[in-house]
mmCIF file of C-alpha atoms in Angstrom:
data_model
loop_
_atom_site.group_PDB
_atom_site.id
_atom_site.type_symbol
_atom_site.label_atom_id
_atom_site.label_comp_id
_atom_site.label_asym_id
_atom_site.label_seq_id
_atom_site.Cartn_x
_atom_site.Cartn_y
_atom_site.Cartn_z
ATOM 1 C CA MET T 1 0.000 0.000 0.000
ATOM 2 C CA CYS T 2 1.353 3.408 -0.949
ATOM 3 C CA ALA T 3 1.613 6.271 1.482
ATOM 4 C CA ASP T 4 2.857 9.842 1.479
ATOM 5 C CA VAL T 5 6.380 8.972 2.570
ATOM 6 C CA ALA T 6 9.795 9.685 1.152
ATOM 7 C CA GLY T 7 10.933 7.555 -1.713
ATOM 8 C CA PRO T 8 7.741 5.967 -3.077
ATOM 9 C CA ASP T 9 7.748 4.503 -6.539
ATOM 10 C CA PRO T 10 6.868 7.078 -9.228
ATOM 11 C CA LEU T 11 3.302 7.247 -10.371
ATOM 12 C CA PRO T 12 2.809 5.075 -13.476
ATOM 13 C CA LEU T 13 2.841 8.007 -15.938
ATOM 14 C CA GLU T 14 4.786 10.520 -13.875
ATOM 15 C CA GLY T 15 6.843 12.779 -16.174
ATOM 16 C CA VAL T 16 4.579 12.259 -19.209
ATOM 17 C CA VAL T 17 3.218 15.548 -20.595
ATOM 18 C CA VAL T 18 -0.104 15.341 -22.430
ATOM 19 C CA ALA T 19 -1.296 18.094 -24.773
ATOM 20 C CA ASP T 20 -5.081 17.685 -24.639
ATOM 21 C CA PHE T 21 -6.817 19.242 -27.652
ATOM 22 C CA SER T 22 -9.978 17.208 -27.086
ATOM 23 C CA ARG T 23 -13.377 18.229 -25.790
ATOM 24 C CA VAL T 24 -16.769 16.834 -24.744
ATOM 25 C CA LEU T 25 -16.383 13.249 -23.426
ATOM 26 C CA ALA T 26 -14.296 10.505 -25.103
ATOM 27 C CA GLY T 27 -11.079 12.524 -25.337
ATOM 28 C CA PRO T 28 -11.353 14.291 -21.965
ATOM 29 C CA TYR T 29 -12.187 10.971 -20.301
ATOM 30 C CA ALA T 30 -9.054 9.413 -21.814
ATOM 31 C CA THR T 31 -6.837 12.285 -20.698
ATOM 32 C CA MET T 32 -8.376 12.287 -17.212
ATOM 33 C CA LEU T 33 -7.406 8.622 -16.897
ATOM 34 C CA LEU T 34 -3.858 9.590 -17.886
ATOM 35 C CA ALA T 35 -3.894 12.362 -15.265
ATOM 36 C CA ASP T 36 -5.118 9.879 -12.645
ATOM 37 C CA LEU T 37 -2.087 7.763 -13.552
ATOM 38 C CA GLY T 38 0.260 10.678 -12.896
ATOM 39 C CA ALA T 39 0.587 12.399 -16.283
ATOM 40 C CA THR T 40 0.730 16.178 -16.578
ATOM 41 C CA VAL T 41 -2.269 17.121 -18.737
ATOM 42 C CA VAL T 42 -2.528 20.546 -20.374
ATOM 43 C CA LYS T 43 -6.081 21.074 -21.620
ATOM 44 C CA VAL T 44 -6.222 23.490 -24.557
ATOM 45 C CA GLU T 45 -9.543 25.343 -24.761
ATOM 46 C CA ARG T 46 -10.958 27.952 -27.087
ATOM 47 C CA PRO T 47 -11.429 31.522 -25.837
ATOM 48 C CA ASP T 48 -14.618 32.635 -24.083
ATOM 49 C CA SER T 49 -16.561 29.366 -24.019
ATOM 50 C CA GLY T 50 -13.937 26.637 -23.633
ATOM 51 C CA ASP T 51 -14.954 22.995 -23.779
ATOM 52 C CA ASP T 52 -18.579 22.576 -24.934
ATOM 53 C CA THR T 53 -19.484 20.672 -21.791
ATOM 54 C CA ARG T 54 -18.758 23.672 -19.550
ATOM 55 C CA SER T 55 -22.264 24.810 -20.570
ATOM 56 C CA TRP T 56 -23.940 21.386 -20.469
ATOM 57 C CA GLY T 57 -26.174 21.782 -17.450
ATOM 58 C CA PRO T 58 -28.057 21.424 -15.250
ATOM 59 C CA PRO T 59 -26.850 20.251 -12.847
ATOM 60 C CA TRP T 60 -24.289 22.920 -12.032
ATOM 61 C CA THR T 61 -21.436 22.969 -9.543
ATOM 62 C CA GLU T 62 -20.041 26.097 -7.936
ATOM 63 C CA HIS T 63 -17.714 26.720 -10.891
ATOM 64 C CA SER T 64 -19.020 24.812 -13.913
ATOM 65 C CA SER T 65 -21.332 22.041 -15.060
ATOM 66 C CA ALA T 66 -21.315 18.675 -13.339
ATOM 67 C CA TYR T 67 -20.809 17.131 -16.794
ATOM 68 C CA PHE T 68 -17.596 19.059 -17.467
ATOM 69 C CA GLU T 69 -16.211 18.358 -14.012
ATOM 70 C CA SER T 70 -16.866 14.614 -14.334
ATOM 71 C CA VAL T 71 -14.064 14.161 -16.894
ATOM 72 C CA ASN T 72 -11.603 17.013 -16.349
ATOM 73 C CA ARG T 73 -10.067 16.682 -12.912
ATOM 74 C CA GLY T 74 -6.297 16.823 -12.544
ATOM 75 C CA LYS T 75 -5.665 19.050 -15.583
ATOM 76 C CA ARG T 76 -4.378 22.516 -16.374
ATOM 77 C CA SER T 77 -6.592 24.723 -18.567
ATOM 78 C CA VAL T 78 -4.933 26.923 -21.178
ATOM 79 C CA VAL T 79 -6.873 29.222 -23.496
ATOM 80 C CA LEU T 80 -5.435 29.364 -27.030
ATOM 81 C CA ASP T 81 -7.078 30.755 -30.148
ATOM 82 C CA LEU T 82 -5.958 28.325 -32.825
ATOM 83 C CA ALA T 83 -7.188 30.695 -35.534
ATOM 84 C CA ASP T 84 -4.677 33.300 -34.332
ATOM 85 C CA PRO T 85 -0.962 33.058 -35.289
ATOM 86 C CA ASP T 86 0.107 33.571 -31.669
ATOM 87 C CA GLY T 87 -2.222 30.802 -30.530
ATOM 88 C CA GLN T 88 -0.903 28.484 -33.228
ATOM 89 C CA ARG T 89 2.670 29.281 -32.249
ATOM 90 C CA ALA T 90 1.990 28.471 -28.592
ATOM 91 C CA ALA T 91 0.193 25.267 -29.585
ATOM 92 C CA ARG T 92 3.168 24.137 -31.662
ATOM 93 C CA ASP T 93 5.511 24.958 -28.749
ATOM 94 C CA LEU T 94 3.350 22.727 -26.572
ATOM 95 C CA VAL T 95 3.555 19.946 -29.163
ATOM 96 C CA ARG T 96 7.352 20.173 -29.137
ATOM 97 C CA ARG T 97 7.461 19.615 -25.383
ATOM 98 C CA ALA T 98 4.688 17.051 -25.079
ATOM 99 C CA ASP T 99 4.951 13.284 -24.964
ATOM 100 C CA VAL T 100 1.335 12.739 -26.014
ATOM 101 C CA LEU T 101 -1.187 14.744 -28.018
ATOM 102 C CA VAL T 102 -4.893 13.849 -27.880
ATOM 103 C CA GLU T 103 -7.431 15.379 -30.269
ATOM 104 C CA ASN T 104 -10.967 14.683 -31.405
ATOM 105 C CA PHE T 105 -11.456 17.189 -34.201
ATOM 106 C CA ARG T 106 -12.962 15.893 -37.413
ATOM 107 C CA PRO T 107 -10.282 13.992 -39.337
ATOM 108 C CA GLY T 108 -8.019 16.447 -41.154
ATOM 109 C CA ALA T 109 -9.395 19.559 -39.442
ATOM 110 C CA LEU T 110 -6.204 20.351 -37.508
ATOM 111 C CA ALA T 111 -4.121 20.529 -40.697
ATOM 112 C CA ARG T 112 -5.222 24.134 -41.198
ATOM 113 C CA TYR T 113 -3.412 25.019 -37.948
ATOM 114 C CA GLY T 114 -0.315 22.929 -38.619
ATOM 115 C CA LEU T 115 -1.330 20.535 -35.860
ATOM 116 C CA ASP T 116 -2.168 17.409 -37.863
ATOM 117 C CA PHE T 117 -0.162 14.244 -37.245
ATOM 118 C CA ASP T 118 2.386 14.795 -40.032
ATOM 119 C CA SER T 119 3.066 18.363 -38.918
ATOM 120 C CA ALA T 120 3.225 17.414 -35.246
ATOM 121 C CA ALA T 121 5.549 14.467 -35.930
ATOM 122 C CA ALA T 122 7.869 16.791 -37.862
ATOM 123 C CA LEU T 123 8.039 19.034 -34.787
ATOM 124 C CA ASN T 124 8.422 16.139 -32.345
ATOM 125 C CA PRO T 125 9.289 12.711 -33.819
ATOM 126 C CA SER T 126 8.834 10.990 -30.446
ATOM 127 C CA LEU T 127 5.284 12.277 -30.012
ATOM 128 C CA VAL T 128 2.427 9.817 -29.472
ATOM 129 C CA TYR T 129 -0.439 11.424 -31.381
ATOM 130 C CA ALA T 130 -3.911 10.057 -30.564
ATOM 131 C CA SER T 131 -6.915 10.882 -32.747
ATOM 132 C CA ILE T 132 -10.481 10.120 -31.690
ATOM 133 C CA SER T 133 -13.237 10.326 -34.292
ATOM 134 C CA GLY T 134 -16.801 9.188 -34.743
ATOM 135 C CA PHE T 135 -16.377 6.960 -37.773
ATOM 136 C CA GLY T 136 -12.680 6.852 -38.685
ATOM 137 C CA GLY T 137 -10.642 8.757 -41.226
ATOM 138 C CA GLU T 138 -11.901 7.112 -44.433
ATOM 139 C CA GLY T 139 -15.505 7.055 -45.676
ATOM 140 C CA GLY T 140 -16.914 8.399 -42.415
ATOM 141 C CA ALA T 141 -14.414 11.210 -41.946
ATOM 142 C CA HIS T 142 -17.009 13.898 -42.684
ATOM 143 C CA LEU T 143 -19.610 12.550 -40.241
ATOM 144 C CA PRO T 144 -20.047 14.158 -36.805
ATOM 145 C CA GLY T 145 -19.659 11.612 -34.042
ATOM 146 C CA TYR T 146 -22.179 11.747 -31.205
ATOM 147 C CA ASP T 147 -22.577 8.835 -28.806
ATOM 148 C CA PHE T 148 -26.362 8.662 -29.191
ATOM 149 C CA VAL T 149 -26.150 8.423 -32.979
ATOM 150 C CA VAL T 150 -23.408 5.793 -32.802
ATOM 151 C CA GLN T 151 -25.496 3.734 -30.386
ATOM 152 C CA ALA T 152 -28.167 3.740 -33.112
ATOM 153 C CA LEU T 153 -25.945 3.145 -36.138
ATOM 154 C CA GLY T 154 -23.765 0.640 -34.294
ATOM 155 C CA GLY T 155 -26.619 -1.688 -33.341
ATOM 156 C CA LEU T 156 -26.509 -1.182 -29.579
ATOM 157 C CA MET T 157 -30.009 0.298 -29.430
ATOM 158 C CA SER T 158 -31.379 -2.648 -31.406
ATOM 159 C CA ILE T 159 -30.452 -5.044 -28.583
ATOM 160 C CA THR T 160 -31.370 -2.706 -25.707
ATOM 161 C CA GLY T 161 -34.888 -2.359 -24.335
ATOM 162 C CA ASP T 162 -38.064 -4.385 -24.127
ATOM 163 C CA PRO T 163 -38.853 -6.680 -27.072
ATOM 164 C CA ASP T 164 -42.222 -4.953 -27.502
ATOM 165 C CA GLY T 165 -40.871 -1.455 -26.957
ATOM 166 C CA PRO T 166 -38.762 0.916 -29.036
ATOM 167 C CA PRO T 167 -34.990 0.606 -29.451
ATOM 168 C CA THR T 168 -33.393 2.218 -26.403
ATOM 169 C CA LYS T 169 -30.085 3.902 -25.719
ATOM 170 C CA VAL T 170 -27.992 2.992 -22.715
ATOM 171 C CA GLY T 171 -28.495 5.432 -19.846
ATOM 172 C CA VAL T 172 -25.001 6.921 -20.111
ATOM 173 C CA ALA T 173 -22.808 7.828 -23.099
ATOM 174 C CA VAL T 174 -21.212 4.404 -22.873
ATOM 175 C CA VAL T 175 -19.689 4.488 -26.373
ATOM 176 C CA ASP T 176 -17.762 7.657 -25.535
ATOM 177 C CA VAL T 177 -16.523 6.057 -22.321
ATOM 178 C CA LEU T 178 -15.475 2.832 -24.059
ATOM 179 C CA THR T 179 -13.688 4.822 -26.767
ATOM 180 C CA GLY T 180 -11.904 6.906 -24.142
ATOM 181 C CA LYS T 181 -10.659 3.748 -22.479
ATOM 182 C CA ASP T 182 -9.523 2.384 -25.856
ATOM 183 C CA ALA T 183 -7.682 5.641 -26.511
ATOM 184 C CA ALA T 184 -5.908 5.496 -23.148
ATOM 185 C CA LEU T 185 -4.951 1.862 -23.755
ATOM 186 C CA GLY T 186 -3.596 2.672 -27.221
ATOM 187 C CA ILE T 187 -1.640 5.644 -25.884
ATOM 188 C CA MET T 188 0.044 3.570 -23.195
ATOM 189 C CA ALA T 189 0.941 0.851 -25.694
ATOM 190 C CA ALA T 190 2.422 3.510 -27.995
ATOM 191 C CA LEU T 191 4.392 4.992 -25.094
ATOM 192 C CA ARG T 192 5.828 1.538 -24.432
ATOM 193 C CA HIS T 193 6.863 1.333 -28.102
ATOM 194 C CA ARG T 194 8.401 4.799 -27.886
ATOM 195 C CA ASP T 195 10.373 3.809 -24.802
ATOM 196 C CA ARG T 196 11.892 0.928 -26.779
ATOM 197 C CA THR T 197 12.467 2.727 -30.093
ATOM 198 C CA GLY T 198 12.466 6.463 -29.387
ATOM 199 C CA THR T 199 9.818 7.112 -32.024
ATOM 200 C CA GLY T 200 6.201 8.084 -31.701
ATOM 201 C CA GLN T 201 3.260 7.069 -33.834
ATOM 202 C CA HIS T 202 -0.337 7.854 -34.731
ATOM 203 C CA VAL T 203 -2.934 6.105 -32.553
ATOM 204 C CA GLU T 204 -6.443 6.204 -34.033
ATOM 205 C CA VAL T 205 -9.702 5.129 -32.399
ATOM 206 C CA ASN T 206 -13.293 5.800 -33.386
ATOM 207 C CA LEU T 207 -16.641 5.471 -31.671
ATOM 208 C CA LEU T 208 -18.174 2.975 -34.085
ATOM 209 C CA SER T 209 -15.242 0.559 -33.946
ATOM 210 C CA SER T 210 -15.036 0.755 -30.159
ATOM 211 C CA LEU T 211 -18.744 -0.016 -29.893
ATOM 212 C CA LEU T 212 -18.628 -2.965 -32.294
ATOM 213 C CA SER T 213 -15.587 -4.385 -30.504
ATOM 214 C CA SER T 214 -17.424 -4.160 -27.177
ATOM 215 C CA LEU T 215 -20.431 -6.162 -28.371
ATOM 216 C CA VAL T 216 -18.394 -9.375 -27.905
ATOM 217 C CA ASN T 217 -20.823 -12.315 -27.646
ATOM 218 C CA GLN T 218 -23.576 -10.516 -29.555
ATOM 219 C CA MET T 219 -21.165 -9.881 -32.415
ATOM 220 C CA SER T 220 -20.052 -13.517 -32.259
ATOM 221 C CA ALA T 221 -23.675 -14.682 -32.378
ATOM 222 C CA LEU T 222 -24.233 -12.629 -35.525
ATOM 223 C CA GLN T 223 -21.124 -14.031 -37.204
ATOM 224 C CA THR T 224 -22.059 -17.577 -36.175
ATOM 225 C CA THR T 225 -25.720 -17.598 -37.208
ATOM 226 C CA GLY T 226 -26.033 -14.748 -39.695
ATOM 227 C CA ALA T 227 -29.054 -13.518 -37.732
ATOM 228 C CA ALA T 228 -28.931 -10.155 -35.974
ATOM 229 C CA PRO T 229 -29.606 -10.421 -32.218
ATOM 230 C CA GLN T 230 -32.808 -8.797 -30.988
ATOM 231 C CA ARG T 231 -33.904 -6.920 -27.873
ATOM 232 C CA MET T 232 -34.545 -9.170 -24.890
ATOM 233 C CA ALA T 233 -34.980 -6.553 -22.140
ATOM 234 C CA ASN T 234 -32.895 -7.807 -19.189
ATOM 235 C CA ARG T 235 -32.588 -11.385 -20.400
ATOM 236 C CA HIS T 236 -29.453 -13.080 -21.657
ATOM 237 C CA PRO T 237 -29.811 -14.760 -25.049
ATOM 238 C CA SER T 238 -27.809 -17.857 -24.040
ATOM 239 C CA ILE T 239 -28.334 -18.346 -20.283
ATOM 240 C CA ALA T 240 -31.355 -18.822 -18.007
ATOM 241 C CA PRO T 241 -32.180 -17.695 -15.465
ATOM 242 C CA TYR T 242 -30.071 -14.616 -16.211
ATOM 243 C CA GLU T 243 -32.529 -11.722 -15.899
ATOM 244 C CA THR T 244 -34.490 -9.540 -13.518
ATOM 245 C CA LEU T 245 -37.132 -11.350 -11.503
ATOM 246 C CA ARG T 246 -39.981 -9.689 -9.620
ATOM 247 C CA CYS T 247 -39.914 -9.932 -5.832
ATOM 248 C CA GLU T 248 -42.394 -8.536 -3.296
ATOM 249 C CA ASP T 249 -41.209 -4.927 -3.599
ATOM 250 C CA ALA T 250 -38.615 -4.650 -6.359
ATOM 251 C CA PHE T 251 -36.713 -6.503 -9.040
ATOM 252 C CA LEU T 252 -33.836 -8.851 -8.334
ATOM 253 C CA ALA T 253 -31.153 -9.512 -10.951
ATOM 254 C CA VAL T 254 -30.320 -13.221 -10.898
ATOM 255 C CA ALA T 255 -27.446 -14.768 -12.874
ATOM 256 C CA VAL T 256 -27.199 -18.557 -12.817
ATOM 257 C CA GLY T 257 -24.189 -19.733 -14.789
ATOM 258 C CA ASN T 258 -24.370 -23.516 -14.522
ATOM 259 C CA ASP T 259 -26.561 -26.451 -13.514
ATOM 260 C CA ALA T 260 -25.054 -26.768 -10.031
ATOM 261 C CA GLN T 261 -25.928 -23.151 -9.276
ATOM 262 C CA PHE T 262 -29.447 -23.727 -10.578
ATOM 263 C CA ARG T 263 -29.873 -26.671 -8.232
ATOM 264 C CA ARG T 264 -28.794 -24.521 -5.257
ATOM 265 C CA LEU T 265 -31.227 -21.820 -6.332
ATOM 266 C CA THR T 266 -34.187 -24.183 -6.538
ATOM 267 C CA GLU T 267 -33.321 -25.728 -3.170
ATOM 268 C CA ALA T 268 -33.162 -22.287 -1.552
ATOM 269 C CA LEU T 269 -36.555 -21.427 -3.044
ATOM 270 C CA GLY T 270 -38.085 -24.702 -1.919
ATOM 271 C CA LEU T 271 -38.780 -25.824 -5.491
ATOM 272 C CA VAL T 272 -38.165 -29.502 -4.808
ATOM 273 C CA GLY T 273 -37.412 -31.590 -7.901
ATOM 274 C CA MET T 274 -37.273 -28.650 -10.276
ATOM 275 C CA ALA T 275 -33.585 -29.238 -11.064
ATOM 276 C CA GLU T 276 -34.473 -32.738 -12.328
ATOM 277 C CA ASP T 277 -37.423 -31.610 -14.408
ATOM 278 C CA PRO T 278 -36.466 -32.269 -18.079
ATOM 279 C CA ARG T 279 -37.622 -28.758 -18.981
ATOM 280 C CA PHE T 280 -35.098 -27.189 -16.600
ATOM 281 C CA ALA T 281 -32.356 -29.762 -15.974
ATOM 282 C CA THR T 282 -29.867 -28.150 -18.392
ATOM 283 C CA ASN T 283 -29.187 -24.589 -19.392
ATOM 284 C CA ALA T 284 -30.236 -25.232 -22.983
ATOM 285 C CA GLU T 285 -33.608 -26.539 -21.787
ATOM 286 C CA ARG T 286 -34.037 -23.642 -19.393
ATOM 287 C CA VAL T 287 -33.468 -21.194 -22.246
ATOM 288 C CA ALA T 288 -36.005 -23.064 -24.352
ATOM 289 C CA HIS T 289 -38.584 -23.008 -21.530
ATOM 290 C CA ARG T 290 -37.736 -19.598 -20.109
ATOM 291 C CA GLU T 291 -41.322 -18.346 -19.690
ATOM 292 C CA GLU T 292 -42.333 -21.353 -17.589
ATOM 293 C CA LEU T 293 -39.079 -21.107 -15.634
ATOM 294 C CA VAL T 294 -39.613 -17.457 -14.770
ATOM 295 C CA ARG T 295 -43.214 -18.061 -13.744
ATOM 296 C CA HIS T 296 -42.161 -20.745 -11.228
ATOM 297 C CA LEU T 297 -39.352 -18.614 -9.810
ATOM 298 C CA GLU T 298 -41.392 -15.430 -9.439
ATOM 299 C CA ASN T 299 -44.219 -17.297 -7.709
ATOM 300 C CA VAL T 300 -41.805 -17.922 -4.850
ATOM 301 C CA LEU T 301 -39.716 -14.744 -5.017
ATOM 302 C CA GLY T 302 -42.845 -12.608 -4.738
ATOM 303 C CA ALA T 303 -43.270 -13.617 -1.112
ATOM 304 C CA ARG T 304 -40.210 -11.693 0.143
ATOM 305 C CA THR T 305 -38.404 -8.429 -0.514
ATOM 306 C CA ALA T 306 -35.589 -8.199 -3.031
ATOM 307 C CA VAL T 307 -33.041 -7.342 -0.315
ATOM 308 C CA ASP T 308 -34.123 -10.363 1.724
ATOM 309 C CA TRP T 309 -33.658 -12.684 -1.251
ATOM 310 C CA GLN T 310 -30.368 -11.008 -2.122
ATOM 311 C CA GLU T 311 -28.947 -11.769 1.313
ATOM 312 C CA ARG T 312 -30.275 -15.332 1.342
ATOM 313 C CA LEU T 313 -29.093 -16.239 -2.144
ATOM 314 C CA GLN T 314 -25.690 -14.549 -1.920
ATOM 315 C CA ARG T 315 -24.950 -16.668 1.167
ATOM 316 C CA ILE T 316 -25.193 -19.818 -0.968
ATOM 317 C CA GLY T 317 -23.132 -18.444 -3.843
ATOM 318 C CA ILE T 318 -25.876 -17.301 -6.216
ATOM 319 C CA ALA T 319 -24.963 -14.122 -8.124
ATOM 320 C CA CYS T 320 -27.833 -11.733 -7.558
ATOM 321 C CA GLY T 321 -28.664 -8.214 -6.510
ATOM 322 C CA GLN T 322 -31.533 -5.813 -6.133
ATOM 323 C CA VAL T 323 -31.868 -3.335 -8.986
ATOM 324 C CA ASN T 324 -30.517 -0.210 -7.284
ATOM 325 C CA ASP T 325 -30.694 3.415 -8.237
ATOM 326 C CA LEU T 326 -27.310 5.119 -8.524
ATOM 327 C CA SER T 327 -27.376 6.469 -4.982
ATOM 328 C CA ARG T 328 -27.896 3.005 -3.526
ATOM 329 C CA ALA T 329 -25.274 1.607 -5.909
ATOM 330 C CA VAL T 330 -22.660 4.007 -4.513
ATOM 331 C CA ASP T 331 -23.686 3.111 -0.960
ATOM 332 C CA TYR T 332 -23.393 -0.600 -1.770
ATOM 333 C CA ALA T 333 -19.913 -0.179 -3.254
ATOM 334 C CA GLU T 334 -18.838 1.738 -0.152
ATOM 335 C CA SER T 335 -20.193 -1.041 2.065
ATOM 336 C CA LEU T 336 -17.833 -3.423 0.241
ATOM 337 C CA GLY T 337 -14.824 -1.150 0.781
ATOM 338 C CA LEU T 338 -14.498 -0.269 -2.908
ATOM 339 C CA ARG T 339 -14.125 3.541 -2.555
ATOM 340 C CA PRO T 340 -16.272 4.428 -5.599
ATOM 341 C CA THR T 341 -15.682 8.188 -5.383
ATOM 342 C CA VAL T 342 -12.824 10.633 -4.839
ATOM 343 C CA ASP T 343 -12.833 14.120 -3.342
ATOM 344 C CA PRO T 344 -11.040 16.588 -5.648
ATOM 345 C CA GLY T 345 -10.772 19.207 -2.914
ATOM 346 C CA ASP T 346 -11.026 22.971 -3.435
ATOM 347 C CA GLY T 347 -14.755 22.769 -2.856
ATOM 348 C CA GLY T 348 -15.192 20.383 -5.764
ATOM 349 C CA VAL T 349 -17.938 17.798 -5.972
ATOM 350 C CA ALA T 350 -17.024 14.150 -5.343
ATOM 351 C CA GLN T 351 -16.396 12.226 -8.557
ATOM 352 C CA ALA T 352 -16.240 8.632 -9.759
ATOM 353 C CA ARG T 353 -12.836 7.172 -8.895
ATOM 354 C CA MET T 354 -10.561 5.599 -11.467
ATOM 355 C CA PRO T 355 -11.243 1.883 -10.885
ATOM 356 C CA ILE T 356 -7.649 0.589 -11.055
ATOM 357 C CA ASP T 357 -5.579 -0.167 -7.957
ATOM 358 C CA PHE T 358 -1.795 -0.561 -7.905
ATOM 359 C CA SER T 359 0.186 -2.319 -5.204
ATOM 360 C CA ALA T 360 3.358 -0.241 -5.639
ATOM 361 C CA THR T 361 2.525 3.158 -7.090
ATOM 362 C CA GLY T 362 -0.995 4.174 -6.151
ATOM 363 C CA SER T 363 -2.541 6.866 -8.316
ATOM 364 C CA ALA T 364 -2.554 10.646 -8.358
ATOM 365 C CA ALA T 365 -4.648 12.397 -5.760
ATOM 366 C CA ALA T 366 -7.638 14.046 -7.393
ATOM 367 C CA THR T 367 -7.532 17.797 -7.892
ATOM 368 C CA ALA T 368 -10.437 19.995 -8.849
ATOM 369 C CA PRO T 369 -11.239 20.450 -12.553
ATOM 370 C CA PRO T 370 -9.693 23.694 -13.816
ATOM 371 C CA ARG T 371 -11.516 26.920 -14.413
ATOM 372 C CA LEU T 372 -11.333 28.172 -17.988
ATOM 373 C CA GLY T 373 -7.861 29.539 -18.673
ATOM 374 C CA GLU T 374 -6.794 29.109 -15.045
ATOM 375 C CA HIS T 375 -3.259 28.033 -16.006
ATOM 376 C CA THR T 376 -2.698 29.988 -19.233
ATOM 377 C CA ASP T 377 -0.024 32.298 -17.810
ATOM 378 C CA GLU T 378 1.799 29.469 -16.047
ATOM 379 C CA VAL T 379 1.919 27.239 -19.112
ATOM 380 C CA LEU T 380 2.891 30.024 -21.539
ATOM 381 C CA ALA T 381 5.726 31.032 -19.210
ATOM 382 C CA TRP T 382 6.884 27.418 -19.137
ATOM 383 C CA LEU T 383 6.760 27.177 -22.923
ATOM 384 C CA SER T 384 8.781 30.367 -23.321
ATOM 385 C CA ASP T 385 11.599 28.957 -21.191
ATOM 386 C CA THR T 386 12.879 26.013 -23.206
ATOM 387 C CA GLU T 387 15.405 25.151 -20.502
ATOM 388 C CA SER T 388 12.810 24.803 -17.758
ATOM 389 C CA ALA T 389 12.015 21.466 -16.153
ATOM 390 C CA PRO T 390 8.888 19.625 -17.235
ATOM 391 C CA LEU T 391 5.633 20.814 -15.716
ATOM 392 C CA PRO T 392 4.722 18.716 -12.692
ATOM 393 C CA PRO T 393 1.308 17.098 -12.568
ATOM 394 C CA THR T 394 -1.362 19.123 -10.818
ATOM 395 C CA ALA T 395 -1.182 16.609 -7.972
ATOM 396 C CA SER T 396 1.931 14.591 -7.190
ATOM 397 C CA ARG T 397 0.505 13.353 -3.900
ATOM 398 C CA ARG T 398 -0.678 9.748 -4.028
ATOM 399 C CA ILE T 399 -3.819 8.063 -2.915
ATOM 400 C CA PRO T 400 -3.211 4.508 -1.679
ATOM 401 C CA SER T 401 -4.328 1.441 -3.561
#
């Protein structure tokens, strides 16, 4: 466990400088992960309005929108007008001194400012240059990339929701988040390559590809059968029971992965002999007779509360849980010692914690998301002094794993 003592191991990305030209969600989420890992992140924002999400409210915090603050802790904010020669000059100076550049402009748009990959690599051959787009740099280069639209075009909405209801988006911009994680993963792999060879490269991710990659078994089912999967509400297409079941007061999510678990479930529910019934003895038969299966289970589950069944069934190794709202979900994680949130200090609102623990290094202590242009003077002074030491991260203190 790490502590604030002399001589701890460096943070995983300590000393890495990230020039963050991204905005909204996927890019800022990726760079926030890098900041949590110890990188120094300089967020470049346009004059007056800054990142679009600064105005995406309600809800509002004391200084900005809750949306903006959710993905921008641990960064410095610098205001640069890329349409102005002085702004372009400062941006290129930042590129020269950065280890990583992250951008999510439309493919090719940064060429007009001399900040495209070829131009940036000419300035800094060791630079890892990460581009995030909606649909890649080929036939979809001209298309704007919004999570909601990609959920539709990428098939996610077609498998989400009730079979008799409309296609439904996931309740968070999950494609942006997945793409941000892919970007961070690609950046770290490219940094490893740079450490071995001394040369940077262009890392490209896009929302549609990240979504399709994340569909895993549903994608495999399509490739295996040629038939597109359909909406099944909370049911799993290949396992039963693996769904929400109605209890006395709420729904309980129950996931039974094998026949032995099913036997334990039926014994706990007092359904004697059900595990030997030919309709339910194997998973394949349970899937085929799902409606009858659910009817039998809910007849018993309806006699007690979801929390009561959760406690009873978890004691015998059945994966289950009441369907919580987000507030109860955070409380549950805290009850398990998982520390789901971090306090950024400076009057900031608690935020979701980076979910990776390290035995040797810990991660950077959270610092409040920056106000627009808060660090412009500091960063420009640093850029003007080419002999100065690298900028430190906004927080070098560690939080323990």
